[in-house]
């Protein structure tokens, strides 16, 4: 008489296959979460850098020119510590652009799973002339 159903060996093989399949799916989810976290950190650092550049631009209008300056600081967001630096410097070449603009760089550093990461934004901001200050903004 033949009984219908699975043998113990067939059941164990199917459990092992299921186990390995679930491990692959779990690793994929962990990788996706890490990538999402890294993307959020880069987006947040770019947003903060852009905010600092806009603050420098506003200060240049209020002070009738952007001062050559270096600043730094830190902040914590979502449990992660960020360190930022900003610098407004003269442009190295002797072109017309160098007479009218300053090179502005804002950099951010942080650690992600113990690995140092960084992001920078570089732009040019105008040196505000006295006669340009008379126009309404």
mmCIF file of N, CA and C in Angstrom:
data_model
loop_
_atom_site.group_PDB
_atom_site.id
_atom_site.type_symbol
_atom_site.label_atom_id
_atom_site.label_comp_id
_atom_site.label_asym_id
_atom_site.label_seq_id
_atom_site.Cartn_x
_atom_site.Cartn_y
_atom_site.Cartn_z
ATOM 1 N N UNK A 1 0.835 -1.157 0.000
ATOM 2 C CA UNK A 1 0.000 0.000 0.000
ATOM 3 C C UNK A 1 0.900 1.247 0.000
ATOM 4 N N UNK A 2 0.604 2.136 -0.883
ATOM 5 C CA UNK A 2 1.400 3.365 -1.062
ATOM 6 C C UNK A 2 0.689 4.522 -0.390
ATOM 7 N N UNK A 3 1.444 5.224 0.494
ATOM 8 C CA UNK A 3 0.877 6.388 1.172
ATOM 9 C C UNK A 3 1.207 7.634 0.380
ATOM 10 N N UNK A 4 0.267 8.558 0.353
ATOM 11 C CA UNK A 4 0.497 9.809 -0.344
ATOM 12 C C UNK A 4 1.027 10.838 0.643
ATOM 13 N N UNK A 5 1.872 11.792 0.127
ATOM 14 C CA UNK A 5 2.438 12.823 0.971
ATOM 15 C C UNK A 5 3.930 12.942 0.725
ATOM 16 N N UNK A 6 4.560 13.742 1.537
ATOM 17 C CA UNK A 6 5.985 13.997 1.391
ATOM 18 C C UNK A 6 6.769 13.188 2.411
ATOM 19 N N UNK A 7 7.960 12.808 2.003
ATOM 20 C CA UNK A 7 8.836 12.130 2.954
ATOM 21 C C UNK A 7 9.563 13.189 3.778
ATOM 22 N N UNK A 8 10.187 12.728 4.848
ATOM 23 C CA UNK A 8 10.917 13.638 5.728
ATOM 24 C C UNK A 8 12.062 14.323 4.978
ATOM 25 N N UNK A 9 12.756 13.608 4.122
ATOM 26 C CA UNK A 9 13.868 14.168 3.334
ATOM 27 C C UNK A 9 13.360 15.262 2.404
ATOM 28 N N UNK A 10 12.260 15.023 1.721
ATOM 29 C CA UNK A 10 11.692 16.034 0.820
ATOM 30 C C UNK A 10 11.300 17.294 1.590
ATOM 31 N N UNK A 11 10.753 17.115 2.772
ATOM 32 C CA UNK A 11 10.372 18.247 3.608
ATOM 33 C C UNK A 11 11.607 19.045 4.043
ATOM 34 N N UNK A 12 12.668 18.371 4.440
ATOM 35 C CA UNK A 12 13.903 19.057 4.865
ATOM 36 C C UNK A 12 14.550 19.815 3.691
ATOM 37 N N UNK A 13 14.559 19.222 2.524
ATOM 38 C CA UNK A 13 15.127 19.893 1.340
ATOM 39 C C UNK A 13 14.329 21.144 1.012
ATOM 40 N N UNK A 14 13.002 21.075 1.085
ATOM 41 C CA UNK A 14 12.187 22.256 0.781
ATOM 42 C C UNK A 14 12.395 23.353 1.824
ATOM 43 N N UNK A 15 12.607 23.005 3.092
ATOM 44 C CA UNK A 15 12.880 24.009 4.131
ATOM 45 C C UNK A 15 14.238 24.681 3.894
ATOM 46 N N UNK A 16 15.248 23.926 3.504
ATOM 47 C CA UNK A 16 16.574 24.498 3.212
ATOM 48 C C UNK A 16 16.487 25.449 2.022
ATOM 49 N N UNK A 17 15.771 25.075 0.989
ATOM 50 C CA UNK A 17 15.604 25.950 -0.180
ATOM 51 C C UNK A 17 14.877 27.227 0.218
ATOM 52 N N UNK A 18 13.836 27.103 1.025
ATOM 53 C CA UNK A 18 13.101 28.273 1.511
ATOM 54 C C UNK A 18 14.007 29.173 2.345
ATOM 55 N N UNK A 19 14.835 28.585 3.194
ATOM 56 C CA UNK A 19 15.764 29.336 4.038
ATOM 57 C C UNK A 19 16.717 30.180 3.174
ATOM 58 N N UNK A 20 17.331 29.560 2.175
ATOM 59 C CA UNK A 20 18.272 30.304 1.329
ATOM 60 C C UNK A 20 17.566 31.394 0.525
ATOM 61 N N UNK A 21 16.366 31.123 0.082
ATOM 62 C CA UNK A 21 15.597 32.142 -0.633
ATOM 63 C C UNK A 21 15.279 33.338 0.247
ATOM 64 N N UNK A 22 14.887 33.075 1.490
ATOM 65 C CA UNK A 22 14.598 34.167 2.421
ATOM 66 C C UNK A 22 15.861 34.958 2.774
ATOM 67 N N UNK A 23 16.993 34.281 2.874
ATOM 68 C CA UNK A 23 18.264 34.988 3.142
ATOM 69 C C UNK A 23 18.602 35.947 2.008
ATOM 70 N N UNK A 24 18.391 35.531 0.777
ATOM 71 C CA UNK A 24 18.662 36.399 -0.371
ATOM 72 C C UNK A 24 17.734 37.610 -0.348
ATOM 73 N N UNK A 25 16.468 37.395 -0.078
ATOM 74 C CA UNK A 25 15.500 38.498 -0.028
ATOM 75 C C UNK A 25 15.844 39.453 1.110
ATOM 76 N N UNK A 26 16.198 38.933 2.276
ATOM 77 C CA UNK A 26 16.555 39.770 3.420
ATOM 78 C C UNK A 26 17.802 40.609 3.115
ATOM 79 N N UNK A 27 18.810 40.019 2.492
ATOM 80 C CA UNK A 27 20.011 40.776 2.115
ATOM 81 C C UNK A 27 19.687 41.878 1.109
ATOM 82 N N UNK A 28 18.751 41.613 0.216
ATOM 83 C CA UNK A 28 18.343 42.642 -0.744
ATOM 84 C C UNK A 28 17.675 43.819 -0.032
ATOM 85 N N UNK A 29 16.825 43.532 0.946
ATOM 86 C CA UNK A 29 16.185 44.602 1.717
ATOM 87 C C UNK A 29 17.209 45.402 2.507
ATOM 88 N N UNK A 30 18.162 44.724 3.122
ATOM 89 C CA UNK A 30 19.202 45.426 3.892
ATOM 90 C C UNK A 30 20.018 46.329 2.970
ATOM 91 N N UNK A 31 20.384 45.835 1.802
ATOM 92 C CA UNK A 31 21.126 46.653 0.835
ATOM 93 C C UNK A 31 20.320 47.857 0.374
ATOM 94 N N UNK A 32 19.026 47.675 0.164
ATOM 95 C CA UNK A 32 18.170 48.785 -0.266
ATOM 96 C C UNK A 32 18.049 49.836 0.832
ATOM 97 N N UNK A 33 17.950 49.403 2.081
ATOM 98 C CA UNK A 33 17.864 50.351 3.194
ATOM 99 C C UNK A 33 19.169 51.135 3.324
ATOM 100 N N UNK A 34 20.305 50.471 3.174
ATOM 101 C CA UNK A 34 21.595 51.170 3.240
ATOM 102 C C UNK A 34 21.738 52.183 2.110
ATOM 103 N N UNK A 35 21.310 51.804 0.914
ATOM 104 C CA UNK A 35 21.384 52.735 -0.222
ATOM 105 C C UNK A 35 20.459 53.930 -0.001
ATOM 106 N N UNK A 36 19.280 53.689 0.544
ATOM 107 C CA UNK A 36 18.353 54.776 0.842
ATOM 108 C C UNK A 36 18.957 55.728 1.874
ATOM 109 N N UNK A 37 19.580 55.192 2.915
ATOM 110 C CA UNK A 37 20.205 56.005 3.948
ATOM 111 C C UNK A 37 21.351 56.838 3.364
ATOM 112 N N UNK A 38 22.174 56.228 2.520
ATOM 113 C CA UNK A 38 23.279 56.963 1.891
ATOM 114 C C UNK A 38 22.736 58.085 1.004
ATOM 115 N N UNK A 39 21.693 57.799 0.252
ATOM 116 C CA UNK A 39 21.084 58.827 -0.596
ATOM 117 C C UNK A 39 20.512 59.973 0.214
ATOM 118 N N UNK A 40 19.868 59.651 1.327
ATOM 119 C CA UNK A 40 19.327 60.697 2.189
ATOM 120 C C UNK A 40 20.441 61.570 2.756
ATOM 121 N N UNK A 41 21.564 60.961 3.122
ATOM 122 C CA UNK A 41 22.688 61.746 3.649
ATOM 123 C C UNK A 41 23.244 62.696 2.594
ATOM 124 N N UNK A 42 23.393 62.231 1.352
ATOM 125 C CA UNK A 42 23.901 63.103 0.290
ATOM 126 C C UNK A 42 22.914 64.221 -0.032
ATOM 127 N N UNK A 43 21.639 63.901 -0.063
ATOM 128 C CA UNK A 43 20.626 64.934 -0.331
ATOM 129 C C UNK A 43 20.615 65.965 0.787
ATOM 130 N N UNK A 44 20.685 65.492 2.024
ATOM 131 C CA UNK A 44 20.688 66.404 3.158
ATOM 132 C C UNK A 44 21.932 67.291 3.164
ATOM 133 N N UNK A 45 23.086 66.717 2.834
ATOM 134 C CA UNK A 45 24.311 67.514 2.814
ATOM 135 C C UNK A 45 24.271 68.545 1.680
ATOM 136 N N UNK A 46 23.748 68.178 0.523
ATOM 137 C CA UNK A 46 23.638 69.130 -0.580
ATOM 138 C C UNK A 46 22.664 70.248 -0.242
ATOM 139 N N UNK A 47 21.575 69.910 0.417
ATOM 140 C CA UNK A 47 20.602 70.919 0.815
ATOM 141 C C UNK A 47 21.205 71.891 1.827
ATOM 142 N N UNK A 48 21.927 71.366 2.799
ATOM 143 C CA UNK A 48 22.546 72.224 3.801
ATOM 144 C C UNK A 48 23.626 73.107 3.164
ATOM 145 N N UNK A 49 24.417 72.537 2.250
ATOM 146 C CA UNK A 49 25.455 73.326 1.569
ATOM 147 C C UNK A 49 24.824 74.450 0.751
ATOM 148 N N UNK A 50 23.745 74.148 0.058
ATOM 149 C CA UNK A 50 23.059 75.178 -0.728
ATOM 150 C C UNK A 50 22.502 76.272 0.189
ATOM 151 N N UNK A 51 21.988 75.877 1.340
ATOM 152 C CA UNK A 51 21.480 76.844 2.311
ATOM 153 C C UNK A 51 22.602 77.771 2.790
ATOM 154 N N UNK A 52 23.787 77.217 3.049
ATOM 155 C CA UNK A 52 24.924 78.035 3.491
ATOM 156 C C UNK A 52 25.363 79.006 2.392
ATOM 157 N N UNK A 53 25.356 78.544 1.151
ATOM 158 C CA UNK A 53 25.720 79.422 0.036
ATOM 159 C C UNK A 53 24.708 80.557 -0.081
ATOM 160 N N UNK A 54 23.425 80.256 0.084
ATOM 161 C CA UNK A 54 22.410 81.304 0.027
ATOM 162 C C UNK A 54 22.578 82.293 1.174
ATOM 163 N N UNK A 55 22.944 81.806 2.361
ATOM 164 C CA UNK A 55 23.219 82.721 3.475
ATOM 165 C C UNK A 55 24.385 83.652 3.148
ATOM 166 N N UNK A 56 25.419 83.109 2.510
ATOM 167 C CA UNK A 56 26.569 83.931 2.124
ATOM 168 C C UNK A 56 26.174 84.954 1.071
ATOM 169 N N UNK A 57 25.293 84.544 0.161
ATOM 170 C CA UNK A 57 24.834 85.466 -0.875
ATOM 171 C C UNK A 57 24.017 86.610 -0.268
ATOM 172 N N UNK A 58 23.154 86.297 0.663
ATOM 173 C CA UNK A 58 22.368 87.333 1.347
ATOM 174 C C UNK A 58 23.294 88.260 2.116
ATOM 175 N N UNK A 59 24.277 87.685 2.798
ATOM 176 C CA UNK A 59 25.234 88.507 3.555
ATOM 177 C C UNK A 59 26.015 89.429 2.628
ATOM 178 N N UNK A 60 26.310 88.977 1.422
ATOM 179 C CA UNK A 60 27.050 89.829 0.488
ATOM 180 C C UNK A 60 26.218 91.034 0.067
ATOM 181 N N UNK A 61 24.901 90.859 -0.068
ATOM 182 C CA UNK A 61 24.047 91.997 -0.396
ATOM 183 C C UNK A 61 23.904 92.945 0.787
ATOM 184 N N UNK A 62 23.773 92.377 1.974
ATOM 185 C CA UNK A 62 23.604 93.212 3.160
ATOM 186 C C UNK A 62 24.871 93.982 3.518
ATOM 187 N N UNK A 63 26.023 93.397 3.269
ATOM 188 C CA UNK A 63 27.303 94.006 3.651
ATOM 189 C C UNK A 63 28.001 94.706 2.495
ATOM 190 N N UNK A 64 27.317 94.886 1.384
ATOM 191 C CA UNK A 64 27.866 95.531 0.189
ATOM 192 C C UNK A 64 29.108 94.799 -0.311
ATOM 193 N N UNK A 65 29.081 93.511 -0.217
ATOM 194 C CA UNK A 65 30.179 92.699 -0.735
ATOM 195 C C UNK A 65 30.410 91.485 0.138
ATOM 196 N N UNK A 66 30.895 90.456 -0.492
ATOM 197 C CA UNK A 66 31.181 89.224 0.224
ATOM 198 C C UNK A 66 32.619 89.261 0.700
ATOM 199 N N UNK A 67 32.830 89.080 1.980
ATOM 200 C CA UNK A 67 34.174 89.107 2.561
ATOM 201 C C UNK A 67 34.891 87.789 2.296
ATOM 202 N N UNK A 68 36.204 87.876 2.140
ATOM 203 C CA UNK A 68 37.008 86.663 2.071
ATOM 204 C C UNK A 68 36.962 86.056 3.466
ATOM 205 N N UNK A 69 36.477 84.835 3.555
ATOM 206 C CA UNK A 69 36.179 84.299 4.879
ATOM 207 C C UNK A 69 36.214 82.780 4.869
ATOM 208 N N UNK A 70 36.513 82.210 6.046
ATOM 209 C CA UNK A 70 36.392 80.771 6.274
ATOM 210 C C UNK A 70 35.547 80.586 7.522
ATOM 211 N N UNK A 71 34.584 79.671 7.431
ATOM 212 C CA UNK A 71 33.739 79.350 8.576
ATOM 213 C C UNK A 71 33.611 77.842 8.667
ATOM 214 N N UNK A 72 33.266 77.369 9.856
ATOM 215 C CA UNK A 72 33.030 75.933 10.023
ATOM 216 C C UNK A 72 32.079 75.720 11.191
ATOM 217 N N UNK A 73 31.533 74.533 11.256
ATOM 218 C CA UNK A 73 30.623 74.189 12.335
ATOM 219 C C UNK A 73 30.183 72.748 12.190
ATOM 220 N N UNK A 74 29.263 72.348 13.045
ATOM 221 C CA UNK A 74 28.723 70.997 12.946
ATOM 222 C C UNK A 74 27.256 70.998 13.340
ATOM 223 N N UNK A 75 26.574 69.946 12.952
ATOM 224 C CA UNK A 75 25.178 69.770 13.311
ATOM 225 C C UNK A 75 24.864 68.281 13.295
ATOM 226 N N UNK A 76 23.791 67.917 13.953
ATOM 227 C CA UNK A 76 23.347 66.519 14.008
ATOM 228 C C UNK A 76 21.979 66.421 13.356
ATOM 229 N N UNK A 77 21.832 65.431 12.499
ATOM 230 C CA UNK A 77 20.557 65.198 11.830
ATOM 231 C C UNK A 77 20.330 63.696 11.737
ATOM 232 N N UNK A 78 19.153 63.257 12.152
ATOM 233 C CA UNK A 78 18.787 61.838 12.139
ATOM 234 C C UNK A 78 19.839 60.974 12.838
ATOM 235 N N UNK A 79 20.413 61.508 13.923
ATOM 236 C CA UNK A 79 21.386 60.757 14.696
ATOM 237 C C UNK A 79 22.779 60.717 14.099
ATOM 238 N N UNK A 80 23.016 61.442 13.023
ATOM 239 C CA UNK A 80 24.327 61.437 12.373
ATOM 240 C C UNK A 80 24.943 62.821 12.516
ATOM 241 N N UNK A 81 26.236 62.865 12.859
ATOM 242 C CA UNK A 81 26.952 64.124 13.028
ATOM 243 C C UNK A 81 27.566 64.557 11.702
ATOM 244 N N UNK A 82 27.302 65.800 11.317
ATOM 245 C CA UNK A 82 27.863 66.393 10.109
ATOM 246 C C UNK A 82 28.799 67.525 10.517
ATOM 247 N N UNK A 83 29.936 67.656 9.833
ATOM 248 C CA UNK A 83 30.862 68.765 10.025
ATOM 249 C C UNK A 83 30.908 69.535 8.717
ATOM 250 N N UNK A 84 30.761 70.863 8.758
ATOM 251 C CA UNK A 84 30.751 71.660 7.532
ATOM 252 C C UNK A 84 31.839 72.723 7.570
ATOM 253 N N UNK A 85 32.320 73.106 6.380
ATOM 254 C CA UNK A 85 33.287 74.185 6.190
ATOM 255 C C UNK A 85 32.838 75.009 4.998
ATOM 256 N N UNK A 86 33.003 76.327 5.113
ATOM 257 C CA UNK A 86 32.727 77.195 3.967
ATOM 258 C C UNK A 86 33.906 78.130 3.790
ATOM 259 N N UNK A 87 34.156 78.470 2.539
ATOM 260 C CA UNK A 87 35.262 79.369 2.227
ATOM 261 C C UNK A 87 34.902 80.228 1.029
ATOM 262 N N UNK A 88 35.132 81.521 1.181
ATOM 263 C CA UNK A 88 34.990 82.462 0.067
ATOM 264 C C UNK A 88 36.398 82.970 -0.227
ATOM 265 N N UNK A 89 36.860 82.751 -1.446
ATOM 266 C CA UNK A 89 38.239 83.086 -1.795
ATOM 267 C C UNK A 89 38.286 83.773 -3.158
ATOM 268 N N UNK A 90 39.369 84.467 -3.390
ATOM 269 C CA UNK A 90 39.600 85.077 -4.693
ATOM 270 C C UNK A 90 39.805 83.983 -5.737
ATOM 271 N N UNK A 91 39.437 84.282 -6.963
ATOM 272 C CA UNK A 91 39.652 83.361 -8.073
ATOM 273 C C UNK A 91 41.123 83.483 -8.487
ATOM 274 N N UNK A 92 41.771 82.350 -8.738
ATOM 275 C CA UNK A 92 43.212 82.320 -8.945
ATOM 276 C C UNK A 92 43.676 83.031 -10.225
ATOM 277 N N UNK A 93 42.907 82.963 -11.293
ATOM 278 C CA UNK A 93 43.384 83.569 -12.548
ATOM 279 C C UNK A 93 43.152 85.078 -12.560
ATOM 280 N N UNK A 94 43.608 85.737 -13.590
ATOM 281 C CA UNK A 94 43.501 87.193 -13.678
ATOM 282 C C UNK A 94 42.476 87.620 -14.734
ATOM 283 N N UNK A 95 41.448 86.867 -14.913
ATOM 284 C CA UNK A 95 40.432 87.178 -15.917
ATOM 285 C C UNK A 95 39.462 88.228 -15.377
ATOM 286 N N UNK A 96 38.558 88.651 -16.256
ATOM 287 C CA UNK A 96 37.510 89.591 -15.849
ATOM 288 C C UNK A 96 36.607 88.970 -14.785
ATOM 289 N N UNK A 97 36.403 87.670 -14.891
ATOM 290 C CA UNK A 97 35.593 86.972 -13.908
ATOM 291 C C UNK A 97 36.184 87.131 -12.509
ATOM 292 N N UNK A 98 37.488 87.056 -12.403
ATOM 293 C CA UNK A 98 38.156 87.166 -11.101
ATOM 294 C C UNK A 98 37.968 88.551 -10.484
ATOM 295 N N UNK A 99 37.784 89.567 -11.322
ATOM 296 C CA UNK A 99 37.580 90.921 -10.798
ATOM 297 C C UNK A 99 36.168 91.118 -10.258
ATOM 298 N N UNK A 100 35.226 90.338 -10.774
ATOM 299 C CA UNK A 100 33.814 90.521 -10.441
ATOM 300 C C UNK A 100 33.258 89.484 -9.468
ATOM 301 N N UNK A 101 33.919 88.338 -9.340
ATOM 302 C CA UNK A 101 33.329 87.222 -8.594
ATOM 303 C C UNK A 101 34.301 86.670 -7.547
ATOM 304 N N UNK A 102 33.736 85.946 -6.592
ATOM 305 C CA UNK A 102 34.500 85.186 -5.603
ATOM 306 C C UNK A 102 34.150 83.710 -5.750
ATOM 307 N N UNK A 103 35.119 82.867 -5.499
ATOM 308 C CA UNK A 103 34.899 81.424 -5.508
ATOM 309 C C UNK A 103 34.420 81.011 -4.120
ATOM 310 N N UNK A 104 33.265 80.362 -4.057
ATOM 311 C CA UNK A 104 32.682 79.947 -2.785
ATOM 312 C C UNK A 104 32.546 78.429 -2.791
ATOM 313 N N UNK A 105 33.061 77.797 -1.727
ATOM 314 C CA UNK A 105 32.961 76.346 -1.596
ATOM 315 C C UNK A 105 32.428 76.005 -0.210
ATOM 316 N N UNK A 106 31.437 75.122 -0.181
ATOM 317 C CA UNK A 106 30.898 74.601 1.071
ATOM 318 C C UNK A 106 31.063 73.086 1.023
ATOM 319 N N UNK A 107 31.735 72.540 2.054
ATOM 320 C CA UNK A 107 31.988 71.102 2.130
ATOM 321 C C UNK A 107 31.391 70.536 3.404
ATOM 322 N N UNK A 108 30.884 69.327 3.310
ATOM 323 C CA UNK A 108 30.338 68.625 4.472
ATOM 324 C C UNK A 108 30.998 67.256 4.579
ATOM 325 N N UNK A 109 31.289 66.847 5.813
ATOM 326 C CA UNK A 109 31.869 65.534 6.088
ATOM 327 C C UNK A 109 31.017 64.821 7.127
ATOM 328 N N UNK A 110 30.907 63.501 7.009
ATOM 329 C CA UNK A 110 30.204 62.677 7.981
ATOM 330 C C UNK A 110 30.716 61.252 7.863
ATOM 331 N N UNK A 111 30.346 60.432 8.804
ATOM 332 C CA UNK A 111 30.713 59.018 8.751
ATOM 333 C C UNK A 111 29.451 58.192 8.578
ATOM 334 N N UNK A 112 29.568 57.211 7.710
ATOM 335 C CA UNK A 112 28.461 56.308 7.426
ATOM 336 C C UNK A 112 28.971 54.886 7.632
ATOM 337 N N UNK A 113 28.490 54.217 8.696
ATOM 338 C CA UNK A 113 28.963 52.884 9.064
ATOM 339 C C UNK A 113 30.483 52.873 9.243
ATOM 340 N N UNK A 114 31.019 53.964 9.836
ATOM 341 C CA UNK A 114 32.446 54.056 10.112
ATOM 342 C C UNK A 114 33.299 54.489 8.935
ATOM 343 N N UNK A 115 32.702 54.706 7.777
ATOM 344 C CA UNK A 115 33.446 55.098 6.579
ATOM 345 C C UNK A 115 33.250 56.595 6.355
ATOM 346 N N UNK A 116 34.348 57.369 6.246
ATOM 347 C CA UNK A 116 34.203 58.818 6.026
ATOM 348 C C UNK A 116 33.580 59.110 4.656
ATOM 349 N N UNK A 117 32.624 60.019 4.640
ATOM 350 C CA UNK A 117 31.959 60.467 3.408
ATOM 351 C C UNK A 117 32.036 61.984 3.357
ATOM 352 N N UNK A 118 31.976 62.541 2.161
ATOM 353 C CA UNK A 118 31.992 64.000 2.034
ATOM 354 C C UNK A 118 31.229 64.432 0.797
ATOM 355 N N UNK A 119 30.841 65.693 0.815
ATOM 356 C CA UNK A 119 30.115 66.294 -0.287
ATOM 357 C C UNK A 119 30.486 67.766 -0.328
ATOM 358 N N UNK A 120 30.635 68.325 -1.527
ATOM 359 C CA UNK A 120 30.995 69.741 -1.675
ATOM 360 C C UNK A 120 30.164 70.383 -2.772
ATOM 361 N N UNK A 121 29.914 71.665 -2.591
ATOM 362 C CA UNK A 121 29.292 72.475 -3.634
ATOM 363 C C UNK A 121 30.189 73.687 -3.838
ATOM 364 N N UNK A 122 30.516 73.963 -5.084
ATOM 365 C CA UNK A 122 31.359 75.102 -5.435
ATOM 366 C C UNK A 122 30.572 75.983 -6.382
ATOM 367 N N UNK A 123 30.624 77.282 -6.144
ATOM 368 C CA UNK A 123 29.935 78.232 -7.013
ATOM 369 C C UNK A 123 30.686 79.559 -7.002
ATOM 370 N N UNK A 124 30.228 80.470 -7.806
ATOM 371 C CA UNK A 124 30.771 81.827 -7.828
ATOM 372 C C UNK A 124 29.690 82.781 -7.336
ATOM 373 N N UNK A 125 30.092 83.709 -6.488
ATOM 374 C CA UNK A 125 29.179 84.751 -6.036
ATOM 375 C C UNK A 125 29.769 86.100 -6.405
ATOM 376 N N UNK A 126 28.918 87.037 -6.765
ATOM 377 C CA UNK A 126 29.423 88.341 -7.215
ATOM 378 C C UNK A 126 29.958 89.178 -6.061
ATOM 379 N N UNK A 127 30.969 89.948 -6.406
ATOM 380 C CA UNK A 127 31.415 90.998 -5.503
ATOM 381 C C UNK A 127 30.472 92.161 -5.764
ATOM 382 N N UNK A 128 29.736 92.568 -4.787
ATOM 383 C CA UNK A 128 28.736 93.608 -4.971
ATOM 384 C C UNK A 128 29.425 94.961 -5.004
ATOM 385 N N UNK A 129 29.124 95.727 -6.036
ATOM 386 C CA UNK A 129 29.701 97.064 -6.176
ATOM 387 C C UNK A 129 28.812 98.079 -5.468
ATOM 388 N N UNK A 130 29.393 99.152 -5.059
ATOM 389 C CA UNK A 130 28.659 100.212 -4.328
ATOM 390 C C UNK A 130 27.479 100.746 -5.161
ATOM 391 N N UNK A 131 27.682 100.991 -6.460
ATOM 392 C CA UNK A 131 26.603 101.568 -7.258
ATOM 393 C C UNK A 131 25.465 100.573 -7.467
ATOM 394 N N UNK A 132 25.735 99.286 -7.402
ATOM 395 C CA UNK A 132 24.694 98.294 -7.568
ATOM 396 C C UNK A 132 23.817 98.199 -6.327
ATOM 397 N N UNK A 133 24.282 98.677 -5.214
ATOM 398 C CA UNK A 133 23.557 98.606 -3.958
ATOM 399 C C UNK A 133 22.348 99.532 -3.934
ATOM 400 N N UNK A 134 22.325 100.567 -4.773
ATOM 401 C CA UNK A 134 21.233 101.527 -4.782
ATOM 402 C C UNK A 134 19.953 100.985 -5.399
ATOM 403 N N UNK A 135 20.037 99.905 -6.174
ATOM 404 C CA UNK A 135 18.864 99.325 -6.806
ATOM 405 C C UNK A 135 18.098 98.462 -5.817
ATOM 406 N N UNK A 136 16.763 98.507 -5.864
ATOM 407 C CA UNK A 136 15.994 97.654 -4.941
ATOM 408 C C UNK A 136 16.157 96.187 -5.308
ATOM 409 N N UNK A 137 16.095 95.323 -4.314
ATOM 410 C CA UNK A 137 16.248 93.884 -4.533
ATOM 411 C C UNK A 137 14.945 93.233 -4.853
#
